[in-house]
Structure formats: C-alpha cells, structure tokens
Amino acid sequence: MYKLDQSVTWQKLEKLAVSTGADRIADYFAADPMRFERMSLRLEGLFLDYSKNRISDAVFAALLQLAEHSPLHQRRAQMFSGDIINVTEDRPVLHTALRNRGGQPVIVNGEDVMPGIEAGLEKLRLFSEQVRNGKWLGYTGKPIRNIVNIGIGGSDLGPNMVCRALLNYQHPELGFHFISNVDGQHIKKVLKRLDPETTLFIVSTKTFSTQETLLNANSAKRWFLEKSGASETDVGHHFVAVSTNKAAAMAFGIRPDCIFEFWAWVGGRYSLWSSIGLPIALSIGYDRFIELLEGAHAMDQHFQSAPLQRNMPVILALIGIWYINFLGAETQAIIPYDQAMHQFPSFLQQLDMESNGKSVDMEGNPVSYATGPIVWGETGSNGQHAFFQLLHQGTRFVPIDFIATLRPDEETADHHFALLTNMLAQANAFMNGDAGEGKQEFASSPGNRPSNVLLLDELSPHSLGALIALYEHKVFVQGAIWNINSFDQWGVELGKRLASEISSNIERESSEYDVSTQGLMALVKQHMDEVKPKTGRDTKRDGTVS
Ligand code: F6P
C-alpha cells in the first residue's frame, strides 16, 4: 500500500531538509554559473525561472523520485482517459476534454464525450456572436449592452478572473458585471447602474441549487419585472442559464434553448472551459475563447508528455511539496505584477484550497503529513507597500510566485518598466537580503527567501489558458503525491447544508444547536422580524420567491 511518509525517499528528503535546509540560495548560484540556465523553462508563451529556490540538486533528484514512486503517472493517465478518479462523488474528472483541441475521442462509459462538447461550443458560438453583433434583442427590440453573471465559487471566479485579465480584448460596447455574494448590497450596487431593456443575465450554477445564486437570480428577476414593467414571457429575452440541471433552470423561467448545459464530470473550480465560460466568449469573442482553450490544451499535452524533470506543473508542485512537507511552509503567496491579473490570487485560492484542503487520503485514512497550503496574494507593486515587510523581515517562511507580463502597453511603457524592475528587485532582495553589510540588526533583511518567477510574453488568451492549466496541474500533481482526492469538497457541502437548515429552523427556536448558535439565531430572527412589515416579504427566504 502507498504510504507516502514511510517511503525511503521521504526519509531521504527529511535528512536533506536537516543537512541542506539552511543552505543559502546565493551560494548555489556562486557554485554554479549555469543554475539559471538549468533551472528555467520556456513553454507556450510562458517562461518559468525556478532557480531562486532553496533546492539543491540532491533535493531536486529526491523530489523527482518521490513523484516517480507516487500514484502520479497512473492518476494522470486515468484523468485524461476519463476513469473515475473523483471516487467520493463517483465521477471522472474531464475538464481536459473540454479543451481537447487535438480531435482525439475521450470515452466515458463507452461513449465519446467529444461530439457533445463540440455541440456545446457551437451553441456558445452562435449565441455569443448574436449578442456581440447586436442581433440578440431585449424585449423592447434594443441590443444588449450589459451582461451580468450571477454565480458563486467556480461559477464566478474563473470567468470573472479571465474577463478582467483579458480586458484589453473586451467588446467595446458591452459592460460585464459579476454578482456572487449573497449580501444584497452586491446586487443592489450592480443593478443601480443598469437598464433592464438592455441587460442580459446569465444564471450560472452547475447544480441550480446554490442558495446565494438562486437568491440573487430571483432578486434580479424581480428587479427586471418591476423596473421594466415587462411580462414573465419577456424574461426569456433577458435571462439565460448555464447549468447541468436543465429542469430547475426551466422551472426558474429560462427558455430551454437558452440553457447552456454541461456535465457532472466538470468540477466547479475547473469549469471555466465549459459553458460556464459564456461571459468570456461574450467579452472577448468566440475565436479568442478558443485560443484560451488551445493554450490550456498545449499545457495539457506538455503535462502528459514532458519528462518529470522538465515538466512545468510537476516542477512547481515538487517545489511546493519541499517547502510544505520538509521546510514547514504554511502558505504560498501569489503576487502578479500585473493589475489585470488582480483576481488571479482569489481564483487560485479556490482552485488550490478547495482541491487540496483535505486531511483524509484516497483510502479514507487520516493523512500524517501536511497537505494544501494557504494560498493568498495581491498585485505588486501594491503588496510591496502593504505586507512585503513581513515577507522580508518577519518570522514566517513564505514561498512566493511572482507573475508578470513582458510586453508593455505602448502608452504606459514607462509604468511597465517600473513595474517589472520592481518585481526583479523584490525577487532579488528576497534571495540576497542585505545582512552583514555593517547594518544594525533591525535594518537588515536576512534574505534566502525563495521565489519562482513566471513571465508571460504577453497577456493573451493563449498564454492565460496555459497559465491557468499550469496551476490546475500543479494542484493535481500535489494531490496525487499526497494521495488525496483533489476533486471533492465535502467541507463546503457541510456549510451549504447547515445554512439551509438554520434558515428553516430559525422560526422554531430549536434547541438542537449549541447555546452560542441559538443565541445568535435569536438575534438574527429579532432583526429580520423588525423589517418584515416594511418589505411585506418573508425575509427568511432560501432562494425562492415568496
Ligand atoms: O464552493 C463550493 C461549490 O460547490 C464549488 O465547487 C462551486 O464552484 C460552487 O460551490 C458553486 O456551485 P454551483 O455552480 O452549483 O452553484
């Protein structure tokens, strides 16, 4: 049986952590002028420099051995061929099929899923072209000007992040808005600026059962009907759905031809490649959306075929494992030096933490080693003036991924130069510090703090697709080595179930909850009851209109 932390390689790595863990990265460079050359990789418009890590050749070799002896090879083959690797939900995991641009069949339960995927893409093309060309008309005959995506988690973060990152490619006459939070202030703020005659809502929910999304969708529908004076039948011109649950979408009032379906084997956080990417196709156009898929497909091919020691996702994953399991890192900072990428850390939070935030292995046994890190981050150079102080001189050990785009915007090339030189300076300062130069203790930075630098030639659909797939596979590799299921999320499901139970039980002062929860429920009930007479509506709704 696979017991990761009882393997000879694991023990070797533990010893290496003791003997080399305090090595200076700068000394590795001094000893090897070829280190940058050897520890960098170019692929699909991405350049990865991983030379500024606290990793000796012996450590890297042992990490590769760890990967070789793990279920990685087997699980990677299983994922791409549609085997059931999400065992707790009894599903294959096939986001890679959604961007399979090579034309090979992908067989699930004896059936090729590719014709269905192609048909879904064709529907996306036709609809997005109609809206973008001004041919999809609202109920008064006006073209659509604003698009509102209503969804949360994977039904928000992926399309939201990509639309913002590719803002330069956005249709000039369309505005894009994303409503996710159940907090009514979110929807209120967005709707305030919109005209119902020219607004299109996308109700984006894999299950069509998520409380936040249903509440927001119902509130949007009510706003549309009240503000426009339109009738229920007009809803069809202004609401479309993206879901695997066609029946529930139809019950909401969406026309069957306006439901963009996908499949249970697409995980929420891996779904931007499916019809969940509809806002992306609307924003940048169908052809550019395909370029995004092609970038991801190129990374998929690299991940499947490159030897482990030159395999970008594997390298990033192994570096992370070294820091998490052997040098005690608790977190991973993601710092894009690119304002358009400001949502990327949030996107990666869900991707990584919902996937690898697990403490039970594939056989259902508690793991005896650390798994997924706390992922966090913010754009540079803003972060430099907020939390970088702790990264330079604090007591925590925080590995960093810097991400930047090489090609400057011509109008702001001077800003871009400053942006990139700031990033280079930070990566250099983290590695070298400035201790030992006659400085007083409080003023000296110890350095020896590791980072990866990922440079995109340009922030294009293709390179962004490749970058996202890179991190998806990094997370996959770590999950395979840790022998956990990266594709379920039972902890989140618990929260969803309890929220629904509490909202149903709040009326009857139930004693089944702990005293703290009961006390807090009473306070909430009291305040909600106070506003009920004013709104005339039952405020304790669970996503349904009452
Ligand atoms: O956050 C948990 C989760 O299940 C995610 O995996 C998913 O992306 C999100 O909720 C939204 O779910 P749905 O798309 O079904 O509304």
XYZ file of C-alpha atoms and ligand atoms in Angstrom:
562
model
C 0.000 0.000 0.000
C 1.180 3.560 -0.776
C 2.383 5.199 2.451
C 3.995 8.441 1.400
C 5.757 9.380 4.618
C 7.047 5.888 5.259
C 8.897 5.649 1.965
C 12.680 5.612 1.742
C 12.575 8.731 -0.446
C 10.518 10.643 2.115
C 13.064 9.765 4.780
C 15.866 10.811 2.464
C 14.144 14.169 1.975
C 13.771 14.576 5.737
C 17.511 14.097 6.110
C 18.199 16.517 3.269
C 15.991 19.092 4.980
C 18.265 18.868 8.024
C 21.523 18.929 6.074
C 20.647 21.446 3.330
C 17.544 23.286 4.566
C 19.583 26.257 5.713
C 21.773 26.424 2.596
C 21.981 29.884 1.050
C 20.385 30.122 -2.383
C 23.029 32.697 -3.287
C 25.731 30.066 -2.633
C 24.074 27.716 -5.132
C 24.453 30.445 -7.758
C 28.056 31.106 -6.755
C 28.854 27.410 -7.174
C 27.023 27.008 -10.475
C 27.010 29.774 -13.104
C 24.610 27.645 -15.186
C 21.932 27.472 -12.473
C 19.582 29.978 -14.159
C 20.025 28.184 -17.483
C 19.390 24.786 -15.946
C 16.510 25.827 -13.737
C 14.359 27.732 -16.193
C 11.905 26.573 -18.803
C 10.109 28.174 -21.769
C 6.749 26.933 -22.969
C 3.684 28.286 -24.774
C 4.493 31.948 -24.205
C 5.454 31.292 -20.555
C 8.907 31.471 -19.065
C 9.488 29.897 -15.653
C 12.584 30.733 -13.625
C 12.740 28.401 -10.627
C 16.411 28.878 -9.887
C 15.844 31.125 -6.837
C 14.662 28.232 -4.685
C 16.248 26.621 -1.668
C 16.704 23.462 -3.654
C 19.981 21.648 -4.193
C 20.467 19.135 -6.994
C 20.224 16.311 -4.448
C 16.895 17.636 -3.172
C 15.521 18.014 -6.686
C 16.572 14.469 -7.576
C 14.901 13.088 -4.439
C 11.713 15.052 -5.131
C 11.600 13.578 -8.617
C 11.972 10.137 -7.079
C 9.075 10.902 -4.752
C 6.925 11.751 -7.771
C 8.080 8.647 -9.678
C 7.095 6.384 -6.809
C 3.747 8.106 -6.233
C 0.414 7.373 -7.973
C 1.073 10.415 -10.225
C 1.707 8.574 -13.531
C -1.255 6.304 -13.037
C -3.661 9.005 -11.892
C -2.649 11.390 -14.667
C -3.384 8.698 -17.275
C -6.684 7.942 -15.529
C -7.737 11.593 -15.502
C -7.092 12.157 -19.197
C -8.804 8.920 -20.193
C -11.979 9.555 -18.202
C -11.603 6.990 -15.397
C -13.473 7.663 -12.185
C -10.809 9.410 -10.109
C -13.244 11.514 -8.071
C -14.146 8.408 -6.119
C -16.233 10.003 -3.383
C -18.542 11.567 -5.955
C -18.189 8.583 -8.287
C -17.195 10.690 -11.317
C -14.485 11.113 -13.879
C -12.677 14.461 -13.968
C -12.605 15.740 -17.506
C -12.004 19.465 -17.739
C -9.129 18.494 -20.039
C -11.661 17.058 -22.534
C -13.350 20.471 -22.718
C -10.168 21.890 -24.231
C -9.131 18.805 -26.156
C -8.344 20.552 -29.427
C -6.494 17.571 -30.888
C -9.620 15.776 -32.071
C -8.926 12.505 -30.227
C -12.007 10.786 -28.779
C -12.450 10.700 -24.986
C -14.517 7.707 -23.984
C -16.654 7.756 -20.833
C -18.916 4.775 -20.132
C -18.335 3.531 -23.657
C -19.318 6.854 -25.235
C -17.156 9.545 -26.837
C -17.830 12.837 -24.987
C -16.232 14.977 -27.702
C -19.280 15.362 -30.022
C -21.312 16.700 -27.055
C -18.512 19.118 -26.183
C -18.292 20.337 -29.790
C -22.079 20.825 -29.902
C -21.912 22.843 -26.668
C -19.174 25.039 -28.145
C -21.199 25.603 -31.306
C -24.162 26.760 -29.216
C -21.829 29.110 -27.332
C -20.515 30.458 -30.646
C -23.937 31.145 -32.119
C -25.254 32.851 -29.010
C -22.152 34.908 -28.275
C -21.998 36.119 -31.871
C -25.652 37.155 -31.810
C -25.184 39.185 -28.635
C -21.894 40.722 -29.744
C -23.294 41.652 -33.166
C -26.299 43.350 -31.595
C -28.664 40.771 -33.080
C -29.923 39.388 -29.768
C -32.582 41.870 -28.783
C -34.189 42.710 -25.485
C -37.967 42.741 -25.075
C -38.242 46.294 -26.490
C -36.071 45.478 -29.514
C -32.853 47.074 -28.248
C -29.483 45.274 -28.401
C -27.822 44.069 -25.203
C -25.319 46.480 -23.638
C -24.654 44.970 -20.200
C -24.115 41.380 -19.161
C -24.484 40.266 -15.553
C -23.125 36.899 -14.485
C -24.835 35.572 -11.368
C -22.893 32.710 -9.815
C -20.503 31.892 -6.991
C -17.322 29.850 -6.452
C -16.332 28.171 -9.693
C -19.360 29.675 -11.417
C -17.927 33.134 -10.748
C -14.202 33.166 -10.005
C -12.935 31.625 -13.264
C -14.955 33.664 -15.786
C -14.632 36.769 -13.629
C -10.843 36.481 -13.403
C -10.424 35.754 -17.136
C -12.725 38.593 -18.244
C -10.750 41.042 -16.106
C -7.365 39.692 -17.164
C -8.339 39.985 -20.838
C -9.958 43.393 -20.522
C -7.904 44.624 -23.475
C -9.797 42.172 -25.676
C -13.256 43.079 -24.350
C -16.064 44.076 -26.755
C -16.043 47.903 -26.646
C -19.801 48.303 -26.354
C -20.517 45.656 -23.747
C -20.202 46.036 -19.994
C -19.589 42.996 -17.778
C -20.670 42.599 -14.157
C -20.358 39.716 -11.725
C -22.706 39.183 -8.805
C -21.677 36.453 -6.396
C -22.166 37.438 -2.774
C -25.441 36.661 -1.050
C -25.044 40.058 0.599
C -27.805 42.095 -1.041
C -25.527 45.130 -1.222
C -23.615 43.405 -4.003
C -26.581 43.016 -6.371
C -28.031 46.367 -5.346
C -24.861 48.190 -6.293
C -24.622 46.470 -9.694
C -28.298 46.837 -10.668
C -28.373 50.520 -9.760
C -26.368 51.306 -12.873
C -28.295 49.114 -15.320
C -31.201 49.436 -17.718
C -33.448 46.332 -17.826
C -34.176 46.846 -21.535
C -30.532 46.258 -22.481
C -29.318 43.917 -19.742
C -28.722 40.189 -20.100
C -28.432 37.990 -17.000
C -26.520 34.721 -17.027
C -27.618 32.497 -14.148
C -24.530 30.378 -13.785
C -24.800 27.405 -11.468
C -23.760 23.833 -12.028
C -26.372 22.447 -9.638
C -29.009 25.196 -9.828
C -29.375 24.703 -6.097
C -26.837 27.107 -4.583
C -28.614 29.420 -2.161
C -26.590 32.542 -2.960
C -27.085 32.229 -6.695
C -30.787 31.424 -6.500
C -31.446 34.356 -4.188
C -29.535 36.710 -6.475
C -31.214 35.313 -9.600
C -34.657 35.714 -8.071
C -33.865 39.244 -6.946
C -32.583 40.073 -10.446
C -35.747 38.684 -11.991
C -37.903 40.677 -9.606
C -35.885 43.827 -10.388
C -36.280 43.166 -14.120
C -40.060 42.703 -13.913
C -40.662 45.593 -11.507
C -38.361 48.114 -13.142
C -39.330 47.395 -16.759
C -42.995 46.585 -16.414
C -42.287 43.681 -18.760
C -44.166 40.401 -18.507
C -42.995 36.914 -17.473
C -42.670 35.912 -21.136
C -40.168 38.745 -21.686
C -37.854 37.134 -19.132
C -36.703 34.779 -21.882
C -35.006 37.635 -23.750
C -33.002 38.695 -20.701
C -32.176 35.566 -18.700
C -30.101 32.620 -19.840
C -28.706 29.825 -17.673
C -25.557 27.754 -17.567
C -26.212 24.565 -15.654
C -26.222 20.786 -15.584
C -29.746 20.972 -14.123
C -31.956 21.843 -17.074
C -35.236 21.068 -15.280
C -34.510 23.546 -12.451
C -33.409 26.238 -14.922
C -36.656 25.808 -16.857
C -38.668 25.939 -13.643
C -36.986 29.298 -12.979
C -38.438 30.561 -16.281
C -35.497 30.183 -18.643
C -36.287 29.083 -22.194
C -34.935 25.600 -22.977
C -32.968 26.961 -25.955
C -31.313 29.490 -23.610
C -29.916 26.860 -21.261
C -26.252 26.106 -21.841
C -25.632 22.684 -20.436
C -22.518 20.926 -19.276
C -21.687 17.764 -17.418
C -21.346 16.404 -13.875
C -17.752 15.469 -14.655
C -16.752 19.149 -14.840
C -15.792 20.281 -11.336
C -16.971 23.787 -10.374
C -13.453 25.176 -9.931
C -12.367 23.609 -13.244
C -15.407 24.775 -15.209
C -14.363 27.993 -16.956
C -13.539 25.887 -20.032
C -17.179 24.751 -20.281
C -20.302 26.847 -20.937
C -19.515 28.463 -17.577
C -17.083 30.402 -19.792
C -20.021 32.046 -21.601
C -19.195 35.524 -20.203
C -15.660 35.061 -21.525
C -16.893 34.214 -25.032
C -19.256 37.199 -24.871
C -16.484 39.504 -23.733
C -13.549 38.507 -25.947
C -15.406 36.696 -28.747
C -15.693 33.021 -29.574
C -12.429 32.770 -31.535
C -10.451 34.222 -28.642
C -12.240 31.861 -26.260
C -10.989 29.006 -28.428
C -7.461 30.448 -28.159
C -7.821 30.255 -24.371
C -8.772 26.578 -24.690
C -5.864 25.996 -27.073
C -3.394 27.481 -24.592
C -4.695 25.142 -21.904
C -4.617 22.192 -24.311
C -0.966 22.898 -25.111
C -0.203 22.802 -21.374
C -2.178 19.545 -21.069
C -0.009 17.991 -23.762
C 3.169 19.197 -22.119
C 1.979 17.855 -18.756
C 1.262 14.445 -20.290
C 4.410 14.071 -22.340
C 7.344 16.016 -20.855
C 9.733 14.075 -18.612
C 9.104 14.906 -14.959
C 12.358 16.857 -14.589
C 11.338 19.259 -17.430
C 7.615 19.245 -16.714
C 6.455 22.695 -15.601
C 3.456 21.703 -13.443
C 5.469 18.864 -11.875
C 8.381 21.195 -11.070
C 6.101 23.763 -9.396
C 4.326 21.011 -7.473
C 7.554 19.436 -6.211
C 8.980 22.774 -5.114
C 5.759 23.321 -3.146
C 5.977 19.873 -1.563
C 9.554 20.514 -0.464
C 8.557 23.714 1.300
C 5.272 22.415 2.764
C 6.355 18.968 3.905
C 10.032 19.425 4.672
C 10.718 23.104 5.408
C 7.446 23.855 7.212
C 5.864 26.452 4.915
C 2.210 27.044 5.755
C 1.327 29.403 2.941
C 2.019 30.161 -0.704
C 1.970 33.771 -1.861
C 0.864 34.572 -5.415
C 1.973 38.040 -6.490
C 1.012 39.111 -10.008
C 2.880 42.201 -11.138
C 0.013 42.944 -13.484
C -3.085 44.863 -12.471
C -5.225 42.943 -14.974
C -4.389 39.784 -13.032
C -5.659 41.130 -9.717
C -8.281 38.401 -9.402
C -5.789 35.624 -10.051
C -4.906 35.025 -6.368
C -8.620 34.649 -5.483
C -9.123 32.252 -8.372
C -6.131 30.191 -7.228
C -7.427 30.182 -3.670
C -10.456 28.183 -4.721
C -8.522 26.055 -7.188
C -5.858 25.051 -4.679
C -7.568 25.224 -1.298
C -10.869 23.630 -2.303
C -8.924 20.921 -4.136
C -6.159 20.085 -1.691
C -7.596 21.265 1.611
C -8.031 17.618 2.656
C -6.846 15.534 5.607
C -8.024 12.077 4.585
C -6.353 10.004 1.882
C -7.941 8.134 -1.032
C -8.441 5.085 1.177
C -10.250 7.161 3.816
C -7.373 7.191 6.326
C -6.198 10.375 8.058
C -3.013 11.683 6.471
C 0.045 12.084 8.670
C 1.619 14.917 6.692
C 0.629 18.452 5.690
C -1.375 18.905 2.506
C -2.550 22.014 0.600
C -1.103 25.393 1.617
C -2.983 28.569 2.441
C -2.891 30.439 -0.850
C -3.046 34.198 -0.751
C -1.781 37.214 -2.582
C -2.221 40.634 -4.073
C -0.806 42.514 -7.002
C 2.626 44.044 -6.968
C 3.646 46.757 -6.619
C 0.719 47.388 -4.206
C 1.733 44.481 -1.967
C 5.213 45.996 -1.508
C 3.623 48.816 0.460
C 1.348 46.569 2.495
C 2.596 43.130 3.545
C 6.045 42.720 1.963
C 7.658 43.933 5.180
C 6.677 40.678 6.874
C 7.948 38.680 3.914
C 11.334 40.417 4.110
C 11.921 40.517 7.846
C 9.166 38.574 9.596
C 9.488 35.192 11.275
C 7.347 33.340 8.705
C 8.653 31.338 5.813
C 6.580 32.236 2.757
C 7.500 30.970 -0.717
C 6.374 33.352 -3.450
C 5.287 33.004 -7.077
C 5.832 36.245 -8.985
C 3.862 36.503 -12.229
C 4.322 39.253 -14.822
C 3.811 40.078 -18.476
C 6.798 41.096 -20.552
C 5.123 43.036 -23.372
C 4.414 46.616 -22.305
C 1.340 48.600 -23.193
C 2.771 51.210 -25.574
C 1.011 54.158 -23.963
C 2.240 53.287 -20.487
C 5.586 51.673 -21.268
C 7.308 53.770 -18.590
C 4.930 52.381 -15.959
C 5.514 48.878 -17.234
C 9.265 49.278 -16.966
C 8.884 50.417 -13.357
C 6.519 47.531 -12.645
C 8.898 44.882 -13.951
C 12.015 46.348 -12.393
C 10.211 46.466 -9.059
C 9.427 42.781 -9.374
C 13.013 41.903 -10.274
C 14.247 43.977 -7.341
C 11.914 42.190 -4.929
C 12.835 38.695 -6.104
C 16.493 39.671 -5.806
C 16.051 41.223 -2.353
C 14.179 38.181 -1.060
C 17.031 35.954 -2.153
C 20.037 38.058 -1.211
C 18.787 40.233 1.625
C 21.250 42.772 2.868
C 22.515 41.403 6.145
C 26.168 41.627 7.012
C 26.828 44.989 5.432
C 27.548 46.738 8.670
C 23.855 47.325 9.226
C 22.169 47.344 12.569
C 20.087 44.240 13.231
C 16.732 45.954 12.875
C 17.638 47.275 9.441
C 18.972 44.108 7.908
C 16.989 41.677 5.821
C 18.171 38.087 6.102
C 17.249 37.063 2.548
C 17.340 33.413 1.496
C 13.604 33.615 0.873
C 12.639 31.662 -2.222
C 10.573 32.613 -5.226
C 9.542 31.442 -8.677
C 9.237 33.978 -11.470
C 6.701 33.292 -14.218
C 6.854 35.633 -17.197
C 4.203 35.722 -19.894
C 5.358 37.054 -23.271
C 2.011 38.849 -23.374
C -1.256 38.512 -21.508
C -3.160 36.846 -24.353
C -5.976 34.278 -24.299
C -3.468 31.593 -25.308
C -0.879 32.330 -22.620
C -3.541 32.837 -19.945
C -5.086 29.477 -20.848
C -1.676 27.858 -20.497
C -1.038 29.613 -17.164
C -4.352 28.507 -15.634
C -3.830 24.922 -16.800
C -0.309 25.056 -15.349
C -1.699 25.761 -11.879
C -4.531 23.236 -12.306
C -1.968 20.538 -12.997
C 0.345 21.708 -10.234
C -2.525 21.204 -7.790
C -3.290 17.826 -9.385
C 0.314 16.620 -9.013
C 0.429 17.603 -5.359
C -2.910 15.875 -4.726
C -1.669 12.700 -6.434
C 1.547 12.638 -4.384
C -0.361 13.325 -1.158
C -2.822 10.606 -2.236
C -5.884 12.756 -1.600
C -8.975 13.379 -3.697
C -8.490 16.859 -5.176
C -11.933 16.867 -6.761
C -14.497 16.729 -3.968
C -15.383 19.443 -1.397
C -17.368 17.879 1.439
C -16.423 20.617 3.888
C -18.087 23.210 1.667
C -21.129 20.974 1.276
C -21.477 20.851 5.082
C -21.636 24.650 5.241
C -24.241 24.726 2.455
C -26.428 22.143 4.244
C -26.222 23.876 7.622
C -27.071 27.292 6.169
C -30.194 25.808 4.676
C -31.132 24.016 7.915
C -30.579 27.081 10.068
C -32.700 29.247 7.797
C -35.531 26.705 8.025
C -35.183 26.216 11.793
C -34.830 29.828 12.849
C -38.566 30.290 13.461
C -38.946 27.483 15.938
C -36.183 28.360 18.406
C -34.731 24.911 18.016
C -32.693 23.526 20.901
C -30.729 21.189 18.669
C -27.982 23.807 18.274
C -25.314 24.788 20.770
C -26.139 27.693 23.050
C -23.963 30.148 21.143
C -25.643 29.348 17.812
C -29.084 29.533 19.431
C -28.307 32.934 20.945
C -27.056 34.282 17.640
C -30.053 32.842 15.769
C -32.380 34.653 18.157
C -30.628 37.967 17.469
C -30.856 37.461 13.703
C -34.542 36.492 13.917
C -35.361 39.540 16.023
C -33.777 41.917 13.489
C -35.283 40.203 10.465
C -38.742 40.267 12.040
C -38.369 44.011 12.505
C -38.009 44.660 8.763
C -40.674 42.166 7.632
C -43.623 44.564 7.943
C -41.711 47.205 5.940
C -40.780 44.992 2.974
C -44.002 42.950 3.021
C -41.840 39.971 2.063
C -40.699 36.989 4.017
C -37.043 37.867 4.537
C -36.009 34.371 5.561
C -36.062 33.076 2.031
C -33.884 30.269 0.861
C -33.531 31.261 -2.745
C -37.197 31.066 -3.662
C -39.537 33.970 -4.237
C -42.264 34.201 -1.624
O -17.891 26.299 -3.220
C -18.424 25.022 -3.355
C -19.006 24.838 -4.682
O -19.605 23.586 -4.720
C -17.977 24.991 -5.775
O -17.275 23.862 -6.031
C -18.809 25.508 -6.886
O -17.977 26.101 -7.809
C -19.721 26.476 -6.158
O -19.998 25.809 -4.949
C -20.971 26.870 -6.863
O -21.817 25.796 -7.137
P -22.898 25.876 -8.284
O -22.196 26.153 -9.562
O -23.566 24.543 -8.294
O -23.864 26.973 -7.951
